[in-house]
CSV table of C-alpha atoms in Angstrom, one decimal:
chain,number,residue,atom,x,y,z
I,1,MET,CA,93.6,144.5,125.0
I,2,GLN,CA,92.5,142.5,128.0
I,3,LEU,CA,89.1,141.8,129.7
I,4,ARG,CA,88.6,139.9,133.0
I,5,ALA,CA,85.1,138.7,133.8
I,6,PHE,CA,84.6,137.7,137.4
I,7,ALA,CA,82.0,135.2,138.6
I,8,GLU,CA,80.6,137.5,141.2
I,9,GLU,CA,81.0,141.0,142.7
I,10,GLY,CA,84.1,141.5,144.8
I,11,THR,CA,84.0,141.1,148.6
I,12,LEU,CA,84.7,144.9,148.8
I,13,GLY,CA,82.0,145.7,146.2
I,14,GLN,CA,84.4,145.7,143.2
I,15,GLU,CA,82.9,145.5,139.7
I,16,ARG,CA,82.6,142.1,137.9
I,17,THR,CA,84.5,143.2,134.9
I,18,GLN,CA,88.0,144.6,134.6
I,19,PRO,CA,89.2,146.0,131.2
I,20,SER,CA,92.8,147.0,130.6
I,21,THR,CA,95.3,147.7,127.8
I,22,ALA,CA,99.0,146.9,127.8
I,23,GLY,CA,102.0,147.2,125.6
I,24,THR,CA,105.5,145.8,125.4
I,25,LEU,CA,108.4,147.2,123.4
I,26,GLU,CA,111.5,145.0,122.8
I,27,GLY,CA,114.7,145.8,121.1
I,28,TRP,CA,118.4,145.0,120.8
I,29,ARG,CA,121.6,146.1,119.2
I,30,GLU,CA,124.8,144.2,118.5
I,31,TRP,CA,128.3,145.5,117.8
I,32,ASN,CA,131.9,144.3,118.2
I,33,ASP,CA,131.2,141.5,115.7
I,34,GLY,CA,128.4,140.2,117.9
I,35,ALA,CA,130.5,140.0,121.1
I,36,SER,CA,128.6,142.9,122.6
I,37,ARG,CA,124.9,143.4,122.8
I,38,PHE,CA,122.3,145.7,124.4
I,39,THR,CA,118.8,144.2,125.1
I,40,PHE,CA,115.8,146.0,126.4
I,41,GLU,CA,112.1,145.2,127.1
I,42,LEU,CA,109.7,147.9,128.4
I,43,PHE,CA,106.2,147.2,129.7
I,44,GLY,CA,103.2,149.3,130.6
I,45,ARG,CA,99.5,148.7,131.5
I,46,LEU,CA,96.5,151.0,131.7
I,47,ASP,CA,93.8,149.5,133.8
I,48,GLY,CA,90.2,150.7,133.8
I,49,ARG,CA,89.4,149.8,137.4
I,50,ASP,CA,92.5,149.5,139.5
I,51,ARG,CA,94.8,152.5,139.7
I,52,ARG,CA,97.6,150.3,141.2
I,53,ARG,CA,97.4,148.0,138.2
I,54,THR,CA,98.1,151.0,136.0
I,55,HIS,CA,101.9,150.7,136.0
I,56,GLY,CA,105.0,150.4,134.0
I,57,ASP,CA,108.2,148.5,134.3
I,58,VAL,CA,111.7,148.1,132.8
I,59,ARG,CA,111.5,144.4,132.4
I,60,GLU,CA,115.0,144.2,130.9
I,61,ALA,CA,117.7,146.7,129.9
I,62,TYR,CA,121.2,145.2,130.1
I,63,LEU,CA,124.5,145.0,128.4
I,64,THR,CA,126.1,141.6,127.4
I,65,HIS,CA,129.7,140.9,126.5
I,66,LEU,CA,130.9,137.5,125.3
I,67,GLY,CA,134.4,136.3,126.2
I,68,ASP,CA,136.1,133.0,125.2
I,69,ALA,CA,134.8,131.1,128.2
I,70,TRP,CA,132.6,133.6,130.0
I,71,THR,CA,129.6,135.9,129.5
I,72,LEU,CA,129.0,139.1,131.5
I,73,HIS,CA,125.5,140.7,131.8
I,74,LEU,CA,125.2,144.1,133.4
I,75,GLY,CA,121.9,145.9,134.0
I,76,VAL,CA,118.2,145.1,134.7
I,77,LYS,CA,117.4,141.5,133.8
I,78,ARG,CA,115.0,138.6,134.3
I,79,VAL,CA,116.4,135.1,135.1
I,80,PHE,CA,114.3,132.0,135.4
I,81,TRP,CA,115.1,128.9,137.4
I,82,GLY,CA,112.8,125.9,137.6
I,83,THR,CA,111.2,122.9,135.9
I,84,THR,CA,107.8,122.2,137.5
I,85,GLU,CA,104.4,123.4,136.3
I,86,ALA,CA,102.3,124.1,139.4
I,87,LYS,CA,104.7,126.4,141.3
I,88,HIS,CA,108.3,127.6,140.8
I,89,LEU,CA,109.8,127.3,144.3
I,90,VAL,CA,113.4,128.0,143.4
I,91,ASP,CA,112.8,131.0,141.1
I,92,VAL,CA,114.0,133.6,143.7
I,93,LEU,CA,115.9,136.3,141.9
I,94,ASN,CA,113.1,138.4,140.4
I,95,GLN,CA,110.2,139.9,142.2
I,96,VAL,CA,106.6,138.9,141.2
I,97,ASP,CA,104.5,141.4,139.4
I,98,PHE,CA,101.4,140.4,141.4
I,99,VAL,CA,99.0,142.9,139.9
I,100,GLU,CA,99.5,141.1,136.5
I,101,ASP,CA,98.3,137.7,137.8
I,102,LEU,CA,98.4,135.6,141.0
I,103,ASP,CA,100.2,132.7,139.3
I,104,GLU,CA,103.6,134.3,140.0
I,105,GLU,CA,104.7,133.8,136.4
I,106,THR,CA,105.2,137.4,135.5
I,107,ARG,CA,108.3,139.0,137.1
I,108,LEU,CA,109.8,142.4,137.5
I,109,GLY,CA,113.2,143.3,136.2
I,110,GLN,CA,116.0,143.1,138.8
I,111,PRO,CA,119.3,145.1,138.7
I,112,MET,CA,122.1,142.6,138.6
I,113,VAL,CA,125.6,141.7,137.6
I,114,GLN,CA,125.6,138.2,136.2
I,115,LEU,CA,128.8,136.3,135.2
I,116,GLU,CA,128.6,133.0,133.4
I,117,LEU,CA,131.7,130.7,133.5
I,118,ARG,CA,131.7,127.9,131.0
I,119,ARG,CA,135.1,126.3,131.4
I,120,VAL,CA,134.0,124.3,134.5
I,121,PRO,CA,132.0,121.2,133.7
I,122,GLY,CA,128.5,122.6,133.1
I,123,THR,CA,127.9,126.3,133.7
I,124,LEU,CA,128.7,128.3,136.8
I,125,GLU,CA,126.8,131.6,137.3
I,126,LEU,CA,127.6,134.3,139.8
I,127,PHE,CA,125.0,137.0,140.7
I,128,LEU,CA,125.3,140.3,142.5
I,129,LEU,CA,121.9,141.8,143.1
I,130,PRO,CA,121.9,145.5,144.3
I,131,GLY,CA,118.6,147.0,145.4
I,132,PHE,CA,115.2,145.4,146.0
I,133,ARG,CA,112.0,145.5,143.9
I,134,GLN,CA,108.9,145.7,146.1
I,135,ARG,CA,106.0,143.5,145.2
I,136,SER,CA,102.9,145.2,143.7
I,137,PHE,CA,99.5,144.5,145.1
I,138,PRO,CA,95.9,145.3,143.9
I,139,GLY,CA,94.3,148.5,145.2
I,140,PRO,CA,90.9,148.9,146.9
I,141,GLU,CA,89.1,149.1,143.5
I,142,GLY,CA,91.0,146.1,142.1
I,143,ARG,CA,90.5,142.3,142.3
I,144,LEU,CA,92.5,139.3,143.4
I,145,GLY,CA,93.0,140.7,146.8
I,146,GLY,CA,89.8,139.4,148.5
I,147,PRO,CA,88.9,141.3,151.7
I,148,VAL,CA,92.5,142.5,152.1
I,149,ILE,CA,94.2,145.8,151.2
I,150,VAL,CA,98.0,145.8,151.3
I,151,ASP,CA,99.1,149.3,152.4
I,152,GLY,CA,102.1,151.2,153.5
I,153,ASP,CA,105.8,150.8,152.8
I,154,SER,CA,107.3,147.4,153.2
I,155,ARG,CA,109.3,146.6,156.4
I,156,PHE,CA,112.7,145.0,156.1
I,157,THR,CA,114.8,143.0,158.6
I,158,ALA,CA,117.9,144.1,156.7
I,159,SER,CA,119.4,147.2,158.2
I,160,GLN,CA,120.0,148.7,154.8
I,161,GLY,CA,116.3,148.1,153.9
I,162,ILE,CA,115.6,148.4,150.1
I,163,LEU,CA,119.3,149.1,149.4
I,164,HIS,CA,120.6,145.7,150.7
I,165,THR,CA,122.8,143.9,148.2
I,166,ASP,CA,121.9,140.2,147.7
I,167,TRP,CA,124.1,137.5,146.0
I,168,ALA,CA,123.5,134.1,144.5
I,169,VAL,CA,125.4,131.3,142.8
I,170,ARG,CA,124.1,128.6,140.5
I,171,TRP,CA,125.7,125.6,138.8
I,172,SER,CA,123.9,123.8,136.0
I,173,GLY,CA,124.8,120.8,133.9
I,174,ARG,CA,123.5,118.1,131.6
I,175,ALA,CA,124.3,114.4,131.4
I,176,GLY,CA,122.3,112.2,129.1
I,177,GLY,CA,118.6,113.0,129.7
I,178,LEU,CA,119.3,114.7,133.1
I,179,ASP,CA,119.3,118.5,133.4
I,180,VAL,CA,120.1,119.7,136.9
I,181,GLY,CA,120.7,123.0,138.7
I,182,LEU,CA,122.2,123.6,142.1
I,183,ALA,CA,121.8,127.1,143.6
I,184,HIS,CA,122.3,129.2,146.7
I,185,PHE,CA,120.7,132.6,147.4
I,186,ASP,CA,121.6,135.0,150.3
I,187,GLY,CA,119.5,138.1,150.6
I,188,THR,CA,116.0,139.6,151.0
I,189,SER,CA,113.2,137.2,150.4
I,190,ARG,CA,111.0,138.2,147.5
I,191,GLU,CA,108.0,136.5,149.2
I,192,PRO,CA,106.7,138.8,151.9
I,193,GLU,CA,105.2,138.0,155.2
I,194,PHE,CA,102.4,140.3,156.5
I,195,GLU,CA,101.5,142.2,159.6
I,196,VAL,CA,98.2,143.8,160.4
I,197,LEU,CA,98.0,147.6,160.2
I,198,GLY,CA,95.7,149.3,162.7
I,199,ALA,CA,92.6,147.8,164.3
I,200,VAL,CA,90.6,145.0,162.7
I,201,VAL,CA,86.9,146.1,162.3
I,202,PRO,CA,84.3,143.5,161.3
I,203,GLY,CA,82.9,144.3,157.9
I,204,GLU,CA,85.8,146.5,156.9
I,205,PRO,CA,88.8,145.5,154.8
I,206,ILE,CA,91.8,144.1,156.7
I,207,ARG,CA,94.9,146.3,156.0
I,208,LEU,CA,98.3,144.6,155.9
I,209,ARG,CA,101.9,145.6,155.5
I,210,PRO,CA,104.5,143.5,153.8
I,211,VAL,CA,107.5,142.3,155.8
I,212,HIS,CA,110.6,141.0,154.0
I,213,GLN,CA,113.0,138.8,155.9
I,214,LEU,CA,116.7,138.2,155.2
I,215,VAL,CA,117.0,134.5,154.1
I,216,THR,CA,119.5,132.0,152.8
I,217,GLN,CA,118.2,129.4,150.5
I,218,SER,CA,119.9,126.3,148.9
I,219,SER,CA,117.9,124.7,146.1
I,220,VAL,CA,117.9,122.1,143.4
I,221,ASP,CA,115.9,121.9,140.2
I,222,ALA,CA,116.1,118.9,138.0
I,223,GLN,CA,114.5,117.2,135.0
I,224,TYR,CA,115.1,113.7,133.7
I,225,VAL,CA,113.8,112.9,130.2
I,226,VAL,CA,113.5,109.2,129.3
I,227,GLY,CA,111.4,108.4,126.2
I,228,ASP,CA,108.1,110.2,126.5
I,229,TRP,CA,108.5,110.8,130.2
I,230,ALA,CA,109.8,113.9,131.9
I,231,LEU,CA,110.5,113.6,135.7
I,232,LYS,CA,110.6,117.0,137.4
I,233,LEU,CA,111.8,118.3,140.8
I,234,GLU,CA,112.2,121.6,142.6
I,235,ALA,CA,113.2,121.7,146.2
I,236,PHE,CA,114.8,124.1,148.7
I,237,HIS,CA,116.1,124.4,152.3
I,238,ARG,CA,115.7,127.9,153.7
I,239,ARG,CA,116.9,129.7,156.8
I,240,GLY,CA,115.9,133.1,158.1
I,241,GLU,CA,112.1,132.9,158.6
I,242,GLY,CA,112.0,131.5,162.1
I,243,ARG,CA,112.9,127.8,162.1
I,244,PRO,CA,114.7,126.3,159.1
I,245,SER,CA,112.2,124.9,156.5
I,246,ASN,CA,112.0,122.7,153.5
I,247,ALA,CA,109.7,122.7,150.5
I,248,PHE,CA,109.5,120.7,147.3
I,249,VAL,CA,107.4,120.1,144.1
I,250,ALA,CA,107.9,116.8,142.4
I,251,GLY,CA,106.1,115.1,139.6
I,252,PHE,CA,106.1,114.0,135.9
I,253,GLU,CA,104.8,114.8,132.5
I,254,ARG,CA,104.0,112.0,130.0
I,255,THR,CA,103.6,113.1,126.4
I,256,PHE,CA,101.6,111.2,123.8
I,257,VAL,CA,102.9,112.2,120.4
I,258,GLY,CA,100.2,112.0,117.7
I,259,ALA,CA,97.5,111.3,120.3
I,260,PHE,CA,94.5,109.3,119.1
I,261,GLY,CA,95.8,109.1,115.6
I,262,THR,CA,96.0,112.9,115.1
I,263,ARG,CA,98.9,115.2,114.7
I,264,ALA,CA,98.2,116.7,118.1
I,265,ASP,CA,100.4,116.0,121.2
I,266,LEU,CA,98.8,115.3,124.5
I,267,GLY,CA,100.7,115.7,127.8
I,268,VAL,CA,99.5,114.3,131.1
I,269,LEU,CA,101.0,116.1,134.2
I,270,ALA,CA,101.0,115.2,137.9
I,271,GLU,CA,102.9,116.9,140.7
I,272,TYR,CA,102.9,116.9,144.5
I,273,LEU,CA,103.5,120.2,146.4
I,274,HIS,CA,104.8,120.3,150.0
I,275,ASP,CA,105.7,123.5,151.9
I,276,GLY,CA,107.0,123.0,155.4
I,277,ARG,CA,106.9,126.6,156.5
I,278,GLY,CA,103.6,126.2,158.3
I,279,ASP,CA,102.1,129.4,159.7
I,280,ARG,CA,105.0,131.4,158.0
I,281,ALA,CA,104.1,130.2,154.5
I,282,PRO,CA,102.9,132.7,152.0
I,283,LEU,CA,99.1,133.4,152.0
I,284,LEU,CA,98.6,131.4,148.8
I,285,ALA,CA,101.0,128.6,149.6
I,286,PHE,CA,100.2,125.0,148.7
I,287,GLU,CA,101.4,123.0,151.7
I,288,ARG,CA,100.2,119.5,150.9
I,289,ASP,CA,98.5,119.6,147.6
I,290,VAL,CA,98.2,117.6,144.4
I,291,PHE,CA,98.3,119.0,140.9
I,292,VAL,CA,97.0,117.1,137.9
I,293,GLY,CA,96.7,118.6,134.4
I,294,LEU,CA,96.6,118.2,130.6
I,295,ARG,CA,98.7,120.0,128.0
I,296,VAL,CA,97.5,119.9,124.4
I,297,ALA,CA,99.4,121.2,121.3
I,298,LEU,CA,97.4,120.8,118.1
I,299,ASN,CA,100.5,121.4,116.0
I,300,ASP,CA,98.4,123.4,113.6
I,301,PHE,CA,99.3,126.5,111.5
I,302,ALA,CA,97.7,128.7,114.2
I,303,GLY,CA,99.9,127.2,117.0
I,304,THR,CA,96.9,126.3,119.2
I,305,ARG,CA,97.9,125.3,122.7
I,306,LEU,CA,96.0,124.6,125.9
I,307,LEU,CA,97.0,123.8,129.5
I,308,ALA,CA,94.3,122.9,132.0
I,309,GLY,CA,94.7,121.6,135.5
I,310,LEU,CA,93.6,121.3,139.1
I,311,ILE,CA,95.5,121.9,142.4
I,312,HIS,CA,93.7,120.0,145.1
I,313,ASP,CA,94.2,120.1,148.9
I,314,HIS,CA,93.3,116.6,150.0
I,315,ARG,CA,93.1,117.6,153.6
I,316,THR,CA,90.6,120.5,153.3
I,317,GLY,CA,89.0,119.9,149.9
I,318,GLU,CA,90.1,123.3,148.5
I,319,ASN,CA,90.5,123.4,144.7
I,320,LEU,CA,92.2,125.8,142.3
I,321,TRP,CA,91.2,125.3,138.7
I,322,VAL,CA,93.4,126.8,136.0
I,323,ALA,CA,93.4,126.9,132.2
I,324,GLU,CA,95.6,128.7,129.8
I,325,GLY,CA,95.1,128.7,126.0
I,326,ARG,CA,96.4,130.6,123.0
I,327,ARG,CA,95.9,130.7,119.2
I,328,ARG,CA,97.3,132.9,116.5
I,329,LEU,CA,94.8,134.8,114.3
I,330,GLY,CA,96.6,135.4,111.0
I,331,ASP,CA,100.2,136.7,110.9
I,332,ALA,CA,100.0,139.5,113.5
I,333,TRP,CA,97.2,138.7,116.0
I,334,GLU,CA,97.0,136.3,118.9
I,335,LEU,CA,94.0,135.4,121.2
I,336,THR,CA,94.8,134.1,124.7
I,337,MET,CA,92.4,132.7,127.4
I,338,ASP,CA,93.1,132.3,131.1
I,339,LEU,CA,90.8,130.8,133.7
I,340,ARG,CA,91.2,130.9,137.5
I,341,ALA,CA,88.5,129.4,139.6
I,342,VAL,CA,88.3,128.4,143.3
I,343,SER,CA,85.9,125.8,144.8
I,344,GLY,CA,85.6,123.9,148.0
I,345,VAL,CA,86.1,126.9,150.3
I,346,GLY,CA,84.0,129.7,151.6
I,347,THR,CA,84.9,133.4,150.9
I,348,THR,CA,86.8,135.2,153.6
I,349,GLU,CA,84.6,138.1,154.7
I,350,PRO,CA,85.9,141.6,155.4
I,351,GLY,CA,87.2,141.9,158.9
I,352,ASP,CA,87.4,138.2,159.6
I,353,LEU,CA,91.0,138.0,160.7
I,354,ALA,CA,90.7,134.4,162.1
I,355,ALA,CA,89.6,133.1,158.7
I,356,LEU,CA,92.3,135.0,157.0
I,357,LEU,CA,95.0,133.4,159.2
I,358,ASP,CA,93.4,129.9,159.2
I,359,PRO,CA,96.1,127.6,157.6
I,360,ARG,CA,93.3,125.3,156.5
I,361,ARG,CA,91.8,128.0,154.2
I,362,LYS,CA,94.7,129.2,152.1
I,363,LEU,CA,92.4,129.9,149.1
I,364,GLY,CA,89.8,131.7,151.1
I,365,LEU,CA,91.5,135.0,150.3
I,366,ILE,CA,90.6,134.7,146.6
I,367,ALA,CA,87.6,132.4,146.8
I,368,GLY,CA,85.4,135.3,145.5
I,369,ASP,CA,87.7,136.2,142.7
I,370,SER,CA,87.2,133.4,140.2
I,371,TYR,CA,87.5,134.8,136.7
I,372,LEU,CA,87.8,134.2,132.9
I,373,GLN,CA,90.3,136.4,131.1
I,374,LEU,CA,90.4,137.1,127.3
I,375,GLU,CA,93.3,139.0,125.7
I,376,LEU,CA,93.8,140.0,122.1
I,377,ARG,CA,97.4,140.8,121.2
I,378,ARG,CA,98.8,142.6,118.1
I,379,PHE,CA,102.4,142.1,117.1
I,380,PHE,CA,104.3,144.6,115.0
């Protein structure tokens, strides 16, 4: 059971509250002495305001078979790559479930064949990715879209469109305190560009259509742990969206165990975000921004945790404030809290195409959608 409370009415007149209910069903079965396994996760949400946010998804439904030096996964699956906190640049296999949240943490299931080879030093993974999952966007009654409505079917530069088959390869290994992954992806970008549909009328919502380019992306993600310090990096080099581009997120997390003489752990985080795609960067890209944050784990019986931080654009003064907390309530209940707040930028008004495309106002799209979210979860 989820409730979002927004600081103000939406730019298109949307309500200040958004209630919804969601459910997840997970299961698995093993046979062949544990060498074979079927795993599934089903998700559905019923939203009280936004019809597009009422949706369902097969997050995972795949077969796994274990060999002596290899593992094969076949079906719909989610795969995560990355180490940094503010943004996961290299996590490119699964599409974002954007109506769930704008932080890009929640992903849709992706049909794939994944083969893991373990006899090489480290682990080598080969991916074949048939089909493409289109990104979901809020509807006219929903929030987190500002003065924009994403309409129409996506346009693809691949001749096969949604049926194009992508592929990827990733090697990962560990040496001492260093964990590193090297990957290459060739296929349809999960991040859409946008083109304007129809005429732009002042005071009316701007209608956009997603455009997905064919890209190749080589990336690295790494984390080096030494003592109480964790040094983190995600970076990529990409071709296919105009000129070649680079982007990276780099930073650290310092953990104070038993902070201030308590049993709580306190983590201090700092990261720098750079995206060199310029005008072709996603609408909510962080091109030259600094992230600072705190992570608190009380280490109590209820598992209380809190992450709070700020992403600041030192050129424009834009700020994105984020906070995420959770605490168990007894054996079967959990309460979570999420905060997203924008400051230092004016709201982009309906029909103001110049403001929407202004690279100095990347957060203007959601400036009027700051919210506090509470969610009560029941586990069975």
